[in-house]
mmCIF file of C-alpha atoms in Angstrom:
data_model
loop_
_atom_site.group_PDB
_atom_site.id
_atom_site.type_symbol
_atom_site.label_atom_id
_atom_site.label_comp_id
_atom_site.label_asym_id
_atom_site.label_seq_id
_atom_site.Cartn_x
_atom_site.Cartn_y
_atom_site.Cartn_z
ATOM 1 C CA GLU Q 1 9.391 101.647 -73.010
ATOM 2 C CA GLY Q 2 8.823 103.004 -76.490
ATOM 3 C CA PRO Q 3 11.559 104.762 -79.035
ATOM 4 C CA LEU Q 4 13.569 107.993 -78.429
ATOM 5 C CA THR Q 5 12.162 111.056 -81.279
ATOM 6 C CA LYS Q 6 14.435 113.440 -81.942
ATOM 7 C CA GLY Q 7 13.673 116.945 -82.136
ATOM 8 C CA ASN Q 8 14.689 120.577 -81.179
ATOM 9 C CA PHE Q 9 13.783 122.393 -78.150
ATOM 10 C CA VAL Q 10 11.148 125.701 -78.273
ATOM 11 C CA ARG Q 11 11.012 126.753 -74.370
ATOM 12 C CA ARG Q 12 10.027 125.575 -71.044
ATOM 13 C CA THR Q 13 6.863 127.555 -69.815
ATOM 14 C CA ASP Q 14 6.729 125.898 -66.818
ATOM 15 C CA ARG Q 15 8.346 123.746 -64.217
ATOM 16 C CA PHE Q 16 7.030 120.650 -65.742
ATOM 17 C CA THR Q 17 6.336 121.456 -69.193
ATOM 18 C CA ALA Q 18 8.966 122.269 -72.188
ATOM 19 C CA HIS Q 19 7.366 122.745 -76.186
ATOM 20 C CA LEU Q 20 9.795 120.972 -78.161
ATOM 21 C CA VAL Q 21 9.614 120.931 -82.422
ATOM 22 C CA LEU Q 22 10.262 116.862 -83.401
ATOM 23 C CA ASP Q 23 11.242 114.892 -86.298
ATOM 24 C CA GLY Q 24 7.723 113.928 -88.429
ATOM 25 C CA VAL Q 25 5.552 114.212 -85.454
ATOM 26 C CA GLU Q 26 3.024 116.749 -86.826
ATOM 27 C CA VAL Q 27 0.563 118.823 -85.158
ATOM 28 C CA HIS Q 28 -2.808 119.872 -86.059
ATOM 29 C CA ASP Q 29 -3.497 122.257 -83.266
ATOM 30 C CA GLY Q 30 -2.484 125.496 -83.810
ATOM 31 C CA GLU Q 31 0.393 125.118 -81.517
ATOM 32 C CA ASN Q 32 3.218 125.781 -84.816
ATOM 33 C CA GLY Q 33 4.220 122.352 -85.077
ATOM 34 C CA GLU Q 34 5.148 122.287 -81.216
ATOM 35 C CA VAL Q 35 4.702 119.088 -79.328
ATOM 36 C CA LYS Q 36 4.080 120.174 -75.003
ATOM 37 C CA ALA Q 37 6.410 117.578 -73.246
ATOM 38 C CA HIS Q 38 6.863 117.033 -69.188
ATOM 39 C CA CYS Q 39 9.137 118.003 -67.588
ATOM 40 C CA ILE Q 40 10.495 115.441 -65.123
ATOM 41 C CA ASN Q 41 12.954 117.743 -63.609
ATOM 42 C CA PRO Q 42 11.239 120.595 -61.693
ATOM 43 C CA GLY Q 43 14.795 122.685 -61.060
ATOM 44 C CA ARG Q 44 16.469 125.684 -63.190
ATOM 45 C CA MET Q 45 17.957 123.905 -65.776
ATOM 46 C CA GLU Q 46 20.300 126.669 -66.597
ATOM 47 C CA ALA Q 47 22.211 125.134 -69.246
ATOM 48 C CA PHE Q 48 18.954 123.008 -70.748
ATOM 49 C CA VAL Q 49 17.224 126.096 -72.114
ATOM 50 C CA ASP Q 50 18.772 127.462 -74.608
ATOM 51 C CA PRO Q 51 16.406 127.416 -77.815
ATOM 52 C CA GLY Q 52 16.883 125.001 -81.083
ATOM 53 C CA ALA Q 53 18.579 122.667 -78.632
ATOM 54 C CA THR Q 54 18.902 119.183 -79.982
ATOM 55 C CA ILE Q 55 16.383 116.482 -78.042
ATOM 56 C CA TRP Q 56 15.085 113.523 -77.779
ATOM 57 C CA ALA Q 57 11.845 112.594 -76.486
ATOM 58 C CA ARG Q 58 9.345 109.637 -75.443
ATOM 59 C CA ARG Q 59 5.615 108.880 -76.433
ATOM 60 C CA ALA Q 60 3.709 107.779 -73.218
ATOM 61 C CA PRO Q 61 2.362 104.548 -73.953
ATOM 62 C CA GLU Q 62 -1.446 104.399 -74.688
ATOM 63 C CA ASN Q 63 -2.870 102.071 -72.283
ATOM 64 C CA GLY Q 64 -0.319 104.165 -69.538
ATOM 65 C CA PRO Q 65 -2.051 106.092 -66.648
ATOM 66 C CA LYS Q 66 -3.513 109.445 -68.068
ATOM 67 C CA ARG Q 67 -1.677 112.466 -68.142
ATOM 68 C CA LYS Q 68 -1.573 116.050 -69.332
ATOM 69 C CA THR Q 69 1.269 115.563 -72.445
ATOM 70 C CA ASP Q 70 1.964 113.052 -74.479
ATOM 71 C CA TRP Q 71 5.462 112.962 -74.491
ATOM 72 C CA THR Q 72 8.172 112.782 -71.944
ATOM 73 C CA TRP Q 73 11.549 114.888 -72.391
ATOM 74 C CA GLU Q 74 14.402 112.716 -71.920
ATOM 75 C CA LEU Q 75 17.512 113.955 -73.297
ATOM 76 C CA ILE Q 76 19.220 117.201 -74.444
ATOM 77 C CA GLU Q 77 22.565 117.598 -76.249
ATOM 78 C CA ARG Q 78 25.061 120.056 -74.453
ATOM 79 C CA ASP Q 79 28.765 121.456 -75.578
ATOM 80 C CA GLY Q 80 28.532 118.336 -77.831
ATOM 81 C CA VAL Q 81 27.696 115.706 -74.976
ATOM 82 C CA ILE Q 82 24.338 113.742 -74.318
ATOM 83 C CA CYS Q 83 22.534 114.747 -71.188
ATOM 84 C CA SER Q 84 19.237 113.180 -70.055
ATOM 85 C CA THR Q 85 17.068 115.349 -68.335
ATOM 86 C CA ASN Q 86 14.666 113.566 -66.361
ATOM 87 C CA THR Q 87 15.583 112.826 -62.697
ATOM 88 C CA GLN Q 88 13.685 109.332 -62.914
ATOM 89 C CA ARG Q 89 16.754 107.286 -64.412
ATOM 90 C CA PRO Q 90 18.948 108.192 -61.334
ATOM 91 C CA ASN Q 91 16.615 106.747 -59.265
ATOM 92 C CA ALA Q 92 16.232 103.566 -61.414
ATOM 93 C CA LEU Q 93 20.114 103.618 -62.431
ATOM 94 C CA ILE Q 94 20.409 102.726 -58.415
ATOM 95 C CA ALA Q 95 17.725 100.845 -58.253
ATOM 96 C CA ALA Q 96 19.439 98.718 -60.272
ATOM 97 C CA VAL Q 97 22.692 98.852 -59.023
ATOM 98 C CA LEU Q 98 21.663 97.996 -55.364
ATOM 99 C CA ARG Q 99 19.450 94.988 -57.154
ATOM 100 C CA GLU Q 100 22.616 93.691 -58.338
ATOM 101 C CA LYS Q 101 24.605 94.376 -55.373
ATOM 102 C CA ALA Q 102 26.907 95.970 -57.979
ATOM 103 C CA LEU Q 103 27.942 99.078 -55.758
ATOM 104 C CA THR Q 104 30.392 99.181 -53.273
ATOM 105 C CA GLY Q 105 29.505 100.100 -49.561
ATOM 106 C CA PHE Q 106 26.004 97.560 -50.499
ATOM 107 C CA THR Q 107 26.601 94.563 -51.095
ATOM 108 C CA ASP Q 108 26.102 92.542 -47.885
ATOM 109 C CA TYR Q 109 22.525 93.439 -46.854
ATOM 110 C CA LYS Q 110 18.776 91.340 -46.328
ATOM 111 C CA SER Q 111 16.789 93.668 -48.229
ATOM 112 C CA VAL Q 112 16.364 96.698 -50.216
ATOM 113 C CA LYS Q 113 13.314 99.200 -49.874
ATOM 114 C CA ALA Q 114 11.967 102.213 -52.334
ATOM 115 C CA GLU Q 115 10.788 105.624 -50.730
ATOM 116 C CA HIS Q 116 10.850 104.402 -47.101
ATOM 117 C CA VAL Q 117 9.643 107.309 -44.587
ATOM 118 C CA LEU Q 118 12.521 108.462 -42.365
ATOM 119 C CA PRO Q 119 12.300 108.366 -38.385
ATOM 120 C CA HIS Q 120 10.622 111.127 -37.161
ATOM 121 C CA GLU Q 121 11.309 113.567 -33.845
ATOM 122 C CA GLY Q 122 9.056 116.273 -33.040
ATOM 123 C CA PRO Q 123 6.502 118.253 -35.691
ATOM 124 C CA GLY Q 124 6.617 118.629 -39.007
ATOM 125 C CA THR Q 125 6.257 117.222 -42.470
ATOM 126 C CA LYS Q 126 8.051 113.488 -42.600
ATOM 127 C CA SER Q 127 10.474 113.220 -44.809
ATOM 128 C CA ARG Q 128 11.402 109.636 -47.235
ATOM 129 C CA CYS Q 129 14.253 108.456 -47.891
ATOM 130 C CA ASP Q 130 15.131 107.204 -51.874
ATOM 131 C CA PHE Q 131 16.336 103.755 -50.488
ATOM 132 C CA PHE Q 132 16.051 102.390 -47.595
ATOM 133 C CA VAL Q 133 18.756 99.206 -46.780
ATOM 134 C CA GLU Q 134 18.490 96.533 -44.113
ATOM 135 C CA GLU Q 135 22.280 95.037 -43.803
ATOM 136 C CA LEU Q 136 23.210 91.436 -41.984
ATOM 137 C CA ASP Q 137 23.508 92.779 -38.894
ATOM 138 C CA GLY Q 138 20.638 94.870 -38.570
ATOM 139 C CA THR Q 139 22.136 98.364 -39.549
ATOM 140 C CA HIS Q 140 19.928 100.723 -40.954
ATOM 141 C CA HIS Q 141 21.256 102.407 -44.067
ATOM 142 C CA TYR Q 142 19.264 104.929 -45.443
ATOM 143 C CA VAL Q 143 19.970 106.395 -49.055
ATOM 144 C CA GLU Q 144 18.966 109.435 -50.451
ATOM 145 C CA VAL Q 145 19.958 110.109 -55.015
ATOM 146 C CA LYS Q 146 20.135 113.613 -56.013
ATOM 147 C CA ASN Q 147 20.659 114.221 -60.056
ATOM 148 C CA CYS Q 148 23.716 116.163 -61.178
ATOM 149 C CA HIS Q 149 23.590 117.749 -64.547
ATOM 150 C CA ALA Q 150 25.231 120.814 -64.125
ATOM 151 C CA THR Q 151 28.880 121.499 -65.506
ATOM 152 C CA TYR Q 152 30.669 124.403 -66.966
ATOM 153 C CA PRO Q 153 33.039 123.150 -69.658
ATOM 154 C CA ASP Q 154 34.228 127.221 -70.955
ATOM 155 C CA GLU Q 155 35.724 127.665 -67.411
ATOM 156 C CA ASP Q 156 39.204 125.905 -67.268
ATOM 157 C CA VAL Q 157 39.224 125.618 -63.089
ATOM 158 C CA LEU Q 158 35.893 124.689 -63.717
ATOM 159 C CA ARG Q 159 35.914 122.354 -66.492
ATOM 160 C CA GLY Q 160 35.281 118.172 -65.838
ATOM 161 C CA TRP Q 161 33.718 118.922 -61.702
ATOM 162 C CA GLY Q 162 29.751 118.220 -61.630
ATOM 163 C CA TYR Q 163 27.955 121.056 -59.272
ATOM 164 C CA PHE Q 164 24.506 120.194 -57.474
ATOM 165 C CA PRO Q 165 22.721 121.858 -56.878
ATOM 166 C CA ASP Q 166 21.557 124.080 -59.866
ATOM 167 C CA SER Q 167 19.503 126.661 -58.017
ATOM 168 C CA VAL Q 168 18.315 127.058 -54.453
ATOM 169 C CA SER Q 169 16.852 122.936 -53.161
ATOM 170 C CA GLU Q 170 15.829 123.433 -49.243
ATOM 171 C CA ARG Q 171 14.443 119.954 -49.314
ATOM 172 C CA ALA Q 172 18.072 118.685 -50.678
ATOM 173 C CA ALA Q 173 18.954 120.563 -47.591
ATOM 174 C CA ARG Q 174 16.939 119.359 -45.105
ATOM 175 C CA HIS Q 175 17.911 115.654 -46.256
ATOM 176 C CA CYS Q 176 21.049 116.233 -45.639
ATOM 177 C CA ARG Q 177 20.856 117.769 -42.002
ATOM 178 C CA GLU Q 178 18.018 115.208 -41.817
ATOM 179 C CA LEU Q 179 20.576 111.770 -42.404
ATOM 180 C CA ALA Q 180 23.192 113.749 -40.505
ATOM 181 C CA ALA Q 181 21.376 113.417 -37.096
ATOM 182 C CA LEU Q 182 20.168 109.687 -38.331
ATOM 183 C CA ALA Q 183 23.871 108.849 -39.241
ATOM 184 C CA SER Q 184 24.645 109.696 -35.154
ATOM 185 C CA LYS Q 185 23.058 106.961 -34.006
ATOM 186 C CA PRO Q 186 24.525 103.280 -33.667
ATOM 187 C CA LYS Q 187 23.294 101.409 -35.770
ATOM 188 C CA THR Q 188 22.764 103.589 -38.771
ATOM 189 C CA LYS Q 189 24.274 104.649 -41.990
ATOM 190 C CA CYS Q 190 23.187 107.098 -44.139
ATOM 191 C CA THR Q 191 24.810 107.436 -47.852
ATOM 192 C CA VAL Q 192 23.858 110.939 -50.338
ATOM 193 C CA ILE Q 193 24.593 109.487 -54.121
ATOM 194 C CA ILE Q 194 24.627 112.519 -56.693
ATOM 195 C CA VAL Q 195 24.605 110.828 -60.249
ATOM 196 C CA ALA Q 196 26.043 112.793 -63.124
ATOM 197 C CA SER Q 197 23.434 112.871 -65.702
ATOM 198 C CA ARG Q 198 26.168 114.217 -68.338
ATOM 199 C CA ALA Q 199 29.610 112.323 -69.095
ATOM 200 C CA ASP Q 200 31.657 115.075 -69.022
ATOM 201 C CA ALA Q 201 31.768 115.424 -65.122
ATOM 202 C CA THR Q 202 34.634 113.159 -64.796
ATOM 203 C CA LYS Q 203 36.449 114.928 -62.029
ATOM 204 C CA GLY Q 204 33.335 113.891 -59.620
ATOM 205 C CA ILE Q 205 31.294 116.505 -58.541
ATOM 206 C CA ARG Q 206 31.100 119.436 -55.742
ATOM 207 C CA PRO Q 207 28.529 121.278 -53.911
ATOM 208 C CA SER Q 208 27.284 123.934 -55.661
ATOM 209 C CA ASP Q 209 27.883 127.604 -53.310
ATOM 210 C CA TYR Q 210 27.422 129.937 -56.169
ATOM 211 C CA HIS Q 211 23.696 128.318 -56.367
ATOM 212 C CA ASP Q 212 22.706 127.062 -52.783
ATOM 213 C CA PRO Q 213 24.953 128.264 -49.839
ATOM 214 C CA GLY Q 214 22.468 126.744 -47.556
ATOM 215 C CA PHE Q 215 22.726 122.688 -49.099
ATOM 216 C CA CYS Q 216 26.818 123.551 -49.010
ATOM 217 C CA ALA Q 217 26.730 124.396 -45.589
ATOM 218 C CA ALA Q 218 24.481 121.802 -44.826
ATOM 219 C CA ALA Q 219 25.742 118.702 -46.350
ATOM 220 C CA ARG Q 220 29.930 120.062 -44.847
ATOM 221 C CA GLU Q 221 28.447 119.265 -41.555
#
């Protein structure tokens, strides 16, 4: 991957596009010096939309797949903390941790597969989990990875905690219910790993009833 380029956030025009001004990058196409960058996080990102905020982006490889934007928005500084805005990073992190068998509870297994289709009963869309782990005794372990970037450092009672999700996520709630049903079967385990993409979530991560009571209810079942 190429180097990061520092700049400032301007605005977000849709779920997948952010306008940025990047240091040392000149634009001559009538965009007021702004570049369009791919925003891999399609969520609300309520904490990451302040105009003028310091950001970092990475230029897409010239020999890579064709895409609509030349840049990917990677990081933002918020509350004095550098936070990831790329929701592919948590999956890459967990993939590396599983590969090295460095995560508690995931040290003895035969194989790990990414993007595994969940066993499905009845009509409807087939869901996938991020990782499928086959343990040495034949136990099937389904792993779903979520990204958390919301904290509230200005509130004493909330400070130090990360909150997920930051908007209604029917998909996340459905995954919780499907994994809970799977976990009731013999020789089956299910785990949801929520990765904090900022360093100030030091106390842990809580489900956010304010943003999505449906997900929270599913997570607590």
